[in-house]
Amino acid sequence: FDGLASRSPGRTMDKKTFLNYVDFHGMFGERLFDAFDTKKNNLIDLEEFLTGITRFLNGSNQEKIQLLFKMFDLRSNDKITLDELRT
């Protein structure tokens, strides 16, 4: 994380750095960043990064489902519409 954070302002990782690191292109990478950015400040700090990676790689099925739900809930209103699924 330190190496990546050093490429962004402060002790955080911006979206551009994150997308270069995770190597997910398009909407999937964008939404994964948004799911990791739980403080909704367009930056990921160490705590958010570790929590997100842990859930993504080692989380329970329920945690993985919640992460995927956040990725498809484009309006962040706790609902997924057909339009959001088509995006």
mmCIF file of C-alpha atoms in Angstrom:
data_model
loop_
_atom_site.group_PDB
_atom_site.id
_atom_site.type_symbol
_atom_site.label_atom_id
_atom_site.label_comp_id
_atom_site.label_asym_id
_atom_site.label_seq_id
_atom_site.Cartn_x
_atom_site.Cartn_y
_atom_site.Cartn_z
ATOM 1 C CA PHE A 1 0.000 0.000 0.000
ATOM 2 C CA ASP A 2 2.787 2.451 0.884
ATOM 3 C CA GLY A 3 4.283 2.217 -2.592
ATOM 4 C CA LEU A 4 0.938 2.867 -4.225
ATOM 5 C CA ALA A 5 -0.028 5.626 -1.817
ATOM 6 C CA SER A 6 3.234 7.412 -2.585
ATOM 7 C CA ARG A 7 1.932 7.848 -6.148
ATOM 8 C CA SER A 8 -1.145 9.692 -4.873
ATOM 9 C CA PRO A 9 -1.616 12.753 -2.691
ATOM 10 C CA GLY A 10 -1.100 12.192 1.047
ATOM 11 C CA ARG A 11 -1.213 8.720 2.630
ATOM 12 C CA THR A 12 -4.051 7.594 0.398
ATOM 13 C CA MET A 13 -4.605 6.073 -3.023
ATOM 14 C CA ASP A 14 -6.574 7.922 -5.687
ATOM 15 C CA LYS A 15 -8.758 6.226 -8.279
ATOM 16 C CA LYS A 16 -6.188 6.480 -11.080
ATOM 17 C CA THR A 17 -3.517 4.729 -9.011
ATOM 18 C CA PHE A 18 -5.999 2.087 -7.832
ATOM 19 C CA LEU A 19 -7.148 1.315 -11.372
ATOM 20 C CA ASN A 20 -3.560 0.939 -12.549
ATOM 21 C CA TYR A 21 -2.838 -1.430 -9.645
ATOM 22 C CA VAL A 22 -5.873 -3.714 -9.768
ATOM 23 C CA ASP A 23 -5.737 -4.054 -13.561
ATOM 24 C CA PHE A 24 -9.523 -4.124 -13.906
ATOM 25 C CA HIS A 25 -10.645 -1.947 -16.763
ATOM 26 C CA GLY A 26 -13.903 -0.155 -17.304
ATOM 27 C CA MET A 27 -16.900 -0.203 -15.033
ATOM 28 C CA PHE A 28 -15.731 -3.138 -12.890
ATOM 29 C CA GLY A 29 -12.587 -1.326 -11.723
ATOM 30 C CA GLU A 30 -14.491 1.928 -11.191
ATOM 31 C CA ARG A 31 -17.150 0.230 -9.086
ATOM 32 C CA LEU A 32 -14.593 -1.787 -7.122
ATOM 33 C CA PHE A 33 -12.845 1.472 -6.188
ATOM 34 C CA ASP A 34 -16.183 2.945 -5.107
ATOM 35 C CA ALA A 35 -16.929 -0.138 -2.990
ATOM 36 C CA PHE A 36 -13.506 0.110 -1.301
ATOM 37 C CA ASP A 37 -13.929 3.881 -0.740
ATOM 38 C CA THR A 38 -16.274 3.517 2.223
ATOM 39 C CA LYS A 39 -15.562 7.073 3.434
ATOM 40 C CA LYS A 40 -16.731 8.386 0.038
ATOM 41 C CA ASN A 41 -13.913 10.940 -0.301
ATOM 42 C CA ASN A 42 -12.597 9.644 -3.661
ATOM 43 C CA LEU A 43 -9.490 8.303 -1.927
ATOM 44 C CA ILE A 44 -8.689 4.950 -0.332
ATOM 45 C CA ASP A 45 -6.697 4.935 2.875
ATOM 46 C CA LEU A 46 -4.878 1.951 4.352
ATOM 47 C CA GLU A 47 -7.857 0.809 6.438
ATOM 48 C CA GLU A 48 -10.240 0.916 3.458
ATOM 49 C CA PHE A 49 -7.710 -0.863 1.251
ATOM 50 C CA LEU A 50 -7.082 -3.687 3.720
ATOM 51 C CA THR A 51 -10.783 -4.139 4.455
ATOM 52 C CA GLY A 52 -11.651 -4.176 0.761
ATOM 53 C CA ILE A 53 -8.894 -6.600 -0.231
ATOM 54 C CA THR A 54 -9.747 -8.917 2.668
ATOM 55 C CA ARG A 55 -13.420 -9.013 1.688
ATOM 56 C CA PHE A 56 -12.599 -9.407 -2.001
ATOM 57 C CA LEU A 57 -10.132 -12.261 -1.519
ATOM 58 C CA ASN A 58 -10.983 -13.952 1.777
ATOM 59 C CA GLY A 59 -14.438 -12.748 2.755
ATOM 60 C CA SER A 60 -17.354 -14.963 3.596
ATOM 61 C CA ASN A 61 -19.953 -15.543 0.919
ATOM 62 C CA GLN A 62 -22.141 -12.915 2.598
ATOM 63 C CA GLU A 63 -19.321 -10.323 2.536
ATOM 64 C CA LYS A 64 -18.643 -11.042 -1.138
ATOM 65 C CA ILE A 65 -22.339 -10.694 -1.958
ATOM 66 C CA GLN A 66 -22.423 -7.349 -0.134
ATOM 67 C CA LEU A 67 -19.370 -6.165 -2.068
ATOM 68 C CA LEU A 68 -20.937 -7.180 -5.387
ATOM 69 C CA PHE A 69 -24.195 -5.503 -4.395
ATOM 70 C CA LYS A 70 -22.341 -2.241 -3.719
ATOM 71 C CA MET A 71 -20.686 -2.525 -7.110
ATOM 72 C CA PHE A 72 -24.021 -2.812 -8.943
ATOM 73 C CA ASP A 73 -25.911 -0.289 -6.788
ATOM 74 C CA LEU A 74 -24.766 2.632 -8.946
ATOM 75 C CA ARG A 75 -27.058 5.140 -7.245
ATOM 76 C CA SER A 76 -26.045 3.998 -3.730
ATOM 77 C CA ASN A 77 -29.690 3.753 -2.714
ATOM 78 C CA ASP A 78 -29.644 0.118 -1.502
ATOM 79 C CA LYS A 79 -31.523 -1.004 -4.621
ATOM 80 C CA ILE A 80 -30.416 -2.409 -7.959
ATOM 81 C CA THR A 81 -32.564 -1.518 -10.944
ATOM 82 C CA LEU A 82 -32.611 -3.123 -14.375
ATOM 83 C CA ASP A 83 -30.871 -0.013 -15.742
ATOM 84 C CA GLU A 84 -28.032 -0.468 -13.238
ATOM 85 C CA LEU A 85 -27.652 -4.105 -14.272
ATOM 86 C CA ARG A 86 -27.511 -3.122 -17.941
ATOM 87 C CA THR A 87 -24.725 -0.579 -17.322
#
